[in-house]
Tab-separated table of C-alpha atoms in Angstrom:
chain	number	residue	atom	x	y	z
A	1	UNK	CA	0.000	0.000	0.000
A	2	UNK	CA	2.021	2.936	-1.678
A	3	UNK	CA	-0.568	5.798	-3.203
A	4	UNK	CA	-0.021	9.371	-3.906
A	5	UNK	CA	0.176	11.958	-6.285
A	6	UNK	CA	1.800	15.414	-5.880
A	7	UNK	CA	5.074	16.923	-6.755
A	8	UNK	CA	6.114	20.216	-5.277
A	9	UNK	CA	6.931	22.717	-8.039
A	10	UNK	CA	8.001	25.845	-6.776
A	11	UNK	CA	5.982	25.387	-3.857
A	12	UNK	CA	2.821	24.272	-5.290
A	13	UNK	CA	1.627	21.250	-5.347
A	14	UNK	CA	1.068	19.742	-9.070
A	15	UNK	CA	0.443	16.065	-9.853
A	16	UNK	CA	2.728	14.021	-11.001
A	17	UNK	CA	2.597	13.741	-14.760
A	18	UNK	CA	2.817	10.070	-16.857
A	19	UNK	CA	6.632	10.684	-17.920
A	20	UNK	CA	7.511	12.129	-14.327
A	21	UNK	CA	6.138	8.823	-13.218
A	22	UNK	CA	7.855	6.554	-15.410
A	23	UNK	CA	10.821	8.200	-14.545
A	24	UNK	CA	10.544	7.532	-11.311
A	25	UNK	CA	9.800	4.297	-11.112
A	26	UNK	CA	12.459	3.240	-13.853
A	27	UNK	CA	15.106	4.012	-10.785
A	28	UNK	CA	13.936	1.118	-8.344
A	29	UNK	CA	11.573	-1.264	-10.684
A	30	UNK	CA	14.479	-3.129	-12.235
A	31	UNK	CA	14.478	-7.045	-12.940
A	32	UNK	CA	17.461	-7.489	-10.445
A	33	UNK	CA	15.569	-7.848	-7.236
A	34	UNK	CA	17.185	-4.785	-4.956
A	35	UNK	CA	18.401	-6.270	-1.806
A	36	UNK	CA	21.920	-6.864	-0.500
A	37	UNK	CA	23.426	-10.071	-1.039
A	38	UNK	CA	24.205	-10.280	3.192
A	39	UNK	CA	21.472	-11.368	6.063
A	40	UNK	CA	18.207	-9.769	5.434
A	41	UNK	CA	16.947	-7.443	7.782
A	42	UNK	CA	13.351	-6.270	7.541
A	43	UNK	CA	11.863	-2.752	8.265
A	44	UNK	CA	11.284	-2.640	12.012
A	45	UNK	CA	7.790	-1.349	11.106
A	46	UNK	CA	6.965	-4.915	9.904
A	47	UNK	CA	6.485	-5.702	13.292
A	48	UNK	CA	3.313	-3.896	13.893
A	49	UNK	CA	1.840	-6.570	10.734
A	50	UNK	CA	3.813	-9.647	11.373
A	51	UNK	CA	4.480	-12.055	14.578
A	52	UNK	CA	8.064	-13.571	15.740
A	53	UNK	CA	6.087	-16.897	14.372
A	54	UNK	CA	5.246	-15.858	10.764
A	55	UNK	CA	1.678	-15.477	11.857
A	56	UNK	CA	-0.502	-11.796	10.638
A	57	UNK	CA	-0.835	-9.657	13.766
A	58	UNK	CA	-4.076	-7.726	14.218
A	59	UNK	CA	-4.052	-4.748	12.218
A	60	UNK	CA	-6.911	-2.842	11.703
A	61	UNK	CA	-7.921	0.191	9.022
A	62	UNK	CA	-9.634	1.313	6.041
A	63	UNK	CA	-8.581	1.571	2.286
A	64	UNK	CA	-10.076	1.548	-1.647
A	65	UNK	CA	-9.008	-1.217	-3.947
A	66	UNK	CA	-9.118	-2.574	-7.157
A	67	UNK	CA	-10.680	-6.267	-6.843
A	68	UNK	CA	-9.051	-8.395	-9.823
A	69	UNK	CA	-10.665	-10.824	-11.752
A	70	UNK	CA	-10.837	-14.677	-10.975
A	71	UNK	CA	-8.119	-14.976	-14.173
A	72	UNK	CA	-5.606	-12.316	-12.787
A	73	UNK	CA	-5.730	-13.240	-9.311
A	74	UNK	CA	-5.122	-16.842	-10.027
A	75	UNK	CA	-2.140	-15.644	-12.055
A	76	UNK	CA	-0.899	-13.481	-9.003
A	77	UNK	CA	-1.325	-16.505	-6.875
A	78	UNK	CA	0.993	-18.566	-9.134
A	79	UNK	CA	3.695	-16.640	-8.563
A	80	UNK	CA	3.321	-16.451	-4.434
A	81	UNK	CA	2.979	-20.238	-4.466
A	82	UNK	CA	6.060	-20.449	-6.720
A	83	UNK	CA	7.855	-17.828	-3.894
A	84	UNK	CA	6.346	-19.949	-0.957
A	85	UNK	CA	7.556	-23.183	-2.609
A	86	UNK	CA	10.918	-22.058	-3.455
A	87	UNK	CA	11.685	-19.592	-0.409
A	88	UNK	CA	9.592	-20.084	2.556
A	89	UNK	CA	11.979	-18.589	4.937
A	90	UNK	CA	12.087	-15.571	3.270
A	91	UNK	CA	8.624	-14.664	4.568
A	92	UNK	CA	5.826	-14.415	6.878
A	93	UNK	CA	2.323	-15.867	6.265
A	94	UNK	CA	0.675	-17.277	3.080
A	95	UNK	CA	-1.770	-14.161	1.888
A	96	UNK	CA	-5.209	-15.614	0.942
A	97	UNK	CA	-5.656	-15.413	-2.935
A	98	UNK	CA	-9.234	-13.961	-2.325
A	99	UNK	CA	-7.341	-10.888	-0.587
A	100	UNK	CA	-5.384	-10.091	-3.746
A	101	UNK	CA	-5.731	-6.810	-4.951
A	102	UNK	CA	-4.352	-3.156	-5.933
A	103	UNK	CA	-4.906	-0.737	-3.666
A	104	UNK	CA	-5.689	2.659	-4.749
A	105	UNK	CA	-5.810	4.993	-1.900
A	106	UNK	CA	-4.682	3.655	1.872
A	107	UNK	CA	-7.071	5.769	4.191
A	108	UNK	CA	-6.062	4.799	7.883
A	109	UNK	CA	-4.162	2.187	9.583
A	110	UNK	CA	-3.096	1.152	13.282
A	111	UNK	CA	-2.199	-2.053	15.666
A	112	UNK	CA	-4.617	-0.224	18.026
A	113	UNK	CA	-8.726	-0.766	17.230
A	114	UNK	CA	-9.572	2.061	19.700
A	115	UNK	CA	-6.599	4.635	17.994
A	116	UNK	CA	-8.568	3.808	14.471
A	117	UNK	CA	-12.083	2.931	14.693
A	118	UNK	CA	-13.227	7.443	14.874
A	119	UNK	CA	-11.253	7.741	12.032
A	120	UNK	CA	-12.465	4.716	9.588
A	121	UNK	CA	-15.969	6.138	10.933
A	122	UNK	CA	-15.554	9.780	9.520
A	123	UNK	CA	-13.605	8.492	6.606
A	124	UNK	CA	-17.002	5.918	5.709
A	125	UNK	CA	-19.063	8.973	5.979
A	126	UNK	CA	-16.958	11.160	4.112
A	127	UNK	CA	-16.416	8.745	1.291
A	128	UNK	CA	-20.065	8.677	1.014
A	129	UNK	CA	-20.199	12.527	0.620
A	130	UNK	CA	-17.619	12.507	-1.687
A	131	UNK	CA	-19.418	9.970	-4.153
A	132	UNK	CA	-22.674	11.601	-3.850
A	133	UNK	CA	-21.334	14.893	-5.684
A	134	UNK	CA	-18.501	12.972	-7.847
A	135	UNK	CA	-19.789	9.449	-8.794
A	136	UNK	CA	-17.393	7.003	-10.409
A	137	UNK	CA	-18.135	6.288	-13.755
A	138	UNK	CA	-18.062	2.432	-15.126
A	139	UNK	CA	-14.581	2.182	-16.623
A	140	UNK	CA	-11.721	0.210	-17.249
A	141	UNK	CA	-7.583	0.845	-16.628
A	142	UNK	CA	-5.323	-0.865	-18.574
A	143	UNK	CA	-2.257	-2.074	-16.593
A	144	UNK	CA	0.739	-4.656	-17.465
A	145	UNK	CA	2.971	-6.049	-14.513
A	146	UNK	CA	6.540	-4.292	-14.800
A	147	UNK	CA	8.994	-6.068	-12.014
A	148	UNK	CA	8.791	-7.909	-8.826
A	149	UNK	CA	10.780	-5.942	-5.790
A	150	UNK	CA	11.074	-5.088	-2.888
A	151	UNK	CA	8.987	-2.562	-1.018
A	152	UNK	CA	10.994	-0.784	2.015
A	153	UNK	CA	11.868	-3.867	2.744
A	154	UNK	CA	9.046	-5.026	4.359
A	155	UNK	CA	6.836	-6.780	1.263
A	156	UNK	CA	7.734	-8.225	-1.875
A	157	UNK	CA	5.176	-6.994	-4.491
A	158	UNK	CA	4.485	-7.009	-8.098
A	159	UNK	CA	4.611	-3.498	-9.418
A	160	UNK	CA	2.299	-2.147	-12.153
A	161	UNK	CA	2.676	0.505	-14.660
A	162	UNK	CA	-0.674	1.931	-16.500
A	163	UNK	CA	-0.305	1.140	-20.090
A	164	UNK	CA	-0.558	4.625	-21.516
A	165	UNK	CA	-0.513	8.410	-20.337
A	166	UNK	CA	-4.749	8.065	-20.897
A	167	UNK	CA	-4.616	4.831	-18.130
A	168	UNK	CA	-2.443	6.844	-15.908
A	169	UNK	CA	-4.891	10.009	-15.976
A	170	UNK	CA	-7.799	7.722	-15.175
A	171	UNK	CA	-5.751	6.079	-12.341
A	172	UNK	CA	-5.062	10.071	-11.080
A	173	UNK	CA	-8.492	11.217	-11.423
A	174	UNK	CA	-9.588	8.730	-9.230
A	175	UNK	CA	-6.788	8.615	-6.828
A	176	UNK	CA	-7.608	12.399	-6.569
A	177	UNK	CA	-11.311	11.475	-5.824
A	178	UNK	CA	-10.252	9.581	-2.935
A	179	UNK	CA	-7.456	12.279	-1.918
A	180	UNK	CA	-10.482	14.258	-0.802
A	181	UNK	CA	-11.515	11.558	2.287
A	182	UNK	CA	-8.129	11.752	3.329
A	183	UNK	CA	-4.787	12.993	2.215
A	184	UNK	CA	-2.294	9.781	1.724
A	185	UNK	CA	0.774	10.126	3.322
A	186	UNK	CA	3.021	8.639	1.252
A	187	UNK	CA	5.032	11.231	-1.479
A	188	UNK	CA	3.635	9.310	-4.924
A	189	UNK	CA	1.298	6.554	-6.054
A	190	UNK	CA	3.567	3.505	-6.605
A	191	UNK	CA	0.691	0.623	-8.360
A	192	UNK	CA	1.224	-2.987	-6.898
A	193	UNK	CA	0.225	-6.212	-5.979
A	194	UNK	CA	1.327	-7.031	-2.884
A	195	UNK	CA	2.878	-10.776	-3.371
A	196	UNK	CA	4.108	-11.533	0.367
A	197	UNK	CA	5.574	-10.289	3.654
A	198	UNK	CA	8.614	-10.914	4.418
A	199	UNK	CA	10.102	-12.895	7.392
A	200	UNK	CA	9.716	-10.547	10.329
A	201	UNK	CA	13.052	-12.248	11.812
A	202	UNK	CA	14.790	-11.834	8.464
A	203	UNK	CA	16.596	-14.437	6.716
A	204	UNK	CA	19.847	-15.398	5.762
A	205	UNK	CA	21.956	-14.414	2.954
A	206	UNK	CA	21.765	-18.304	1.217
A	207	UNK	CA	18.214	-17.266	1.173
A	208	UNK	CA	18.973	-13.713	-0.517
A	209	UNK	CA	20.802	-14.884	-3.146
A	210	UNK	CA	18.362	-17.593	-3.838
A	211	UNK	CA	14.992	-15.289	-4.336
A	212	UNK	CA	17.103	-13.045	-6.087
A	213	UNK	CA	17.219	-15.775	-8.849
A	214	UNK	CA	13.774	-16.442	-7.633
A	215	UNK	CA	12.710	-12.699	-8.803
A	216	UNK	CA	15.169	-12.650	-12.132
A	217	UNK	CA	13.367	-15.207	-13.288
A	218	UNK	CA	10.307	-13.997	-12.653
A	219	UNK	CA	11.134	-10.698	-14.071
A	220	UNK	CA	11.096	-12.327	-17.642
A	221	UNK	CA	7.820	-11.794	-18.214
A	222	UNK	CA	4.707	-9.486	-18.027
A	223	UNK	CA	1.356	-9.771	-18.400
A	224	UNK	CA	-1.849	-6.943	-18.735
A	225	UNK	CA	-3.807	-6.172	-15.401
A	226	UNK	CA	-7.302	-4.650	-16.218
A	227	UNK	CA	-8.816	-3.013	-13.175
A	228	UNK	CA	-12.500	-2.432	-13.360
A	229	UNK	CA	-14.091	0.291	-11.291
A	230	UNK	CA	-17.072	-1.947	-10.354
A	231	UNK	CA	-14.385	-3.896	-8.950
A	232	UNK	CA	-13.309	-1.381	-6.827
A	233	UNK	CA	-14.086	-0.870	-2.995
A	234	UNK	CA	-14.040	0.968	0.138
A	235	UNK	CA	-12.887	-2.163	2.634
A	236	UNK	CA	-12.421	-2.348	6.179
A	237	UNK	CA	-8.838	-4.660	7.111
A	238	UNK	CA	-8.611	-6.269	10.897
A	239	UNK	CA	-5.379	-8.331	9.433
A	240	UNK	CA	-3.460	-7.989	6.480
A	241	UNK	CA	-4.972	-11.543	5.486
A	242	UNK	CA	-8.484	-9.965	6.467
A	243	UNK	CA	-10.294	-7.446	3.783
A	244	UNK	CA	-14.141	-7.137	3.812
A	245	UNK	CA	-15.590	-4.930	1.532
A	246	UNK	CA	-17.922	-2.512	2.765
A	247	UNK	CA	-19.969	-1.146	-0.681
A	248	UNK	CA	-19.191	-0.425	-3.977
A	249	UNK	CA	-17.721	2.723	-5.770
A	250	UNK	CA	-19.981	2.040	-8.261
């Protein structure tokens, strides 16, 4: 979960256009897998998802994502069995295949149910405000999977890249929609599919190398992601192996 969409230019904030993104991303979504070939260490933060025993702590919020098709998800969930099979000590718990998804704006987040719950309230009721006077329009974004890596080093994910500079201003508009419940705080929207957590006690560096070749391989190839807006959702989480969708954008 990675969203946003302004650049500061001169001191005004301007999104971030199609090229500006693409340049971006070309600097970290490369095919060799970006992480040191010495013990892994994971983001401390990873803590707050994961337990010591691999197991998904409680952790409780509210976001919007792109549901995927039966097709794309089973594709998605070849390659985290193929990681799981291959690598298991890299990472933390098996994610459910039904959870698979893009998200396209986090809203709030928190180990704590009674820090949260007010603000997944007003950001329900706000939503609902929002799509009153702006409703989303039945659409489709076309997508294609660009490179497996790592993501601050506390998930491995598939990235995606919006086919054209049309997909990515569809992708804005409605990120933009959504910027309106709540501001995201992270700098720029960064599309992926998150593929699995990694082990919150690390791993060794036999096991670097190895899903290094893992990801290279992967890497190879690419396939299209079409995300349908009556696929998309406002969703409660209590784990990040536990998404309910609460209604519809649609």
């Amino acid at each position: 979960m990675f969203p946003v969409t302004y650049i500061l230019v001169k001191g005004v904030a301007e999104m971030e256009t199609y090229s500006d993104f693409l340049e971006r991303i070309n600097k970290f979504e490369k095919p060799e897998l970006d992480i040191s070939e010495s013990d892994f260490h994971p983001h401390a933060e990873l803590g707050a998802k994961c337990c010591a025993d691999g197991s998904f702590r409680k952790f409780y919020g509210d976001t919007v994502v792109f549901g995927l098709k039966h097709k794309v998800r089973e594709k998605f969930g070849e390659l985290i069995d193929e990681l799981y099979e291959k690598a298991p000590e890299c990472f933390s718990e098996k994610l459910n295949k039904n959870t698979i998804h893009m998200t396209l704006h986090d809203l709030s987040a928190s180990d704590d149910i009674g820090e949260v719950s007010g603000d997944v309230f007003m950001n329900e009721v706000k939503l609902l405000e929002v799509l009153k006077d702006s409703p989303v329009k039945d659409c489709t974004i076309k997508m294609k999977t660009n490179a497996v890596i790592n993501l601050v080093s506390k998930s491995l994910v598939m990235a995606l890249v919006p086919c054209d500079e049309e997909e990515w201003n569809k992708l804005q508009e409605l990120y933009e929609l959504i910027n309106q419940v709540r501001v995201c705080p992270y700098p720029f929207l960064t599309p992926h599919v998150t593929l699995a957590y990694f082990n919150v006690n690390g791993f060794e560096e036999k096991s670097v190398k190895k899903l290094k070749k893992i990801v290279e391989k992967m890497n190879e190839n690419s396939f299209e992601v079409i995300l349908h807006t009556d696929r998309l959702h406002y969703q409660h989480f209590y784990s990040m192996n536990d998404y309910r969708n609460i209604f519809s954008l649609v």
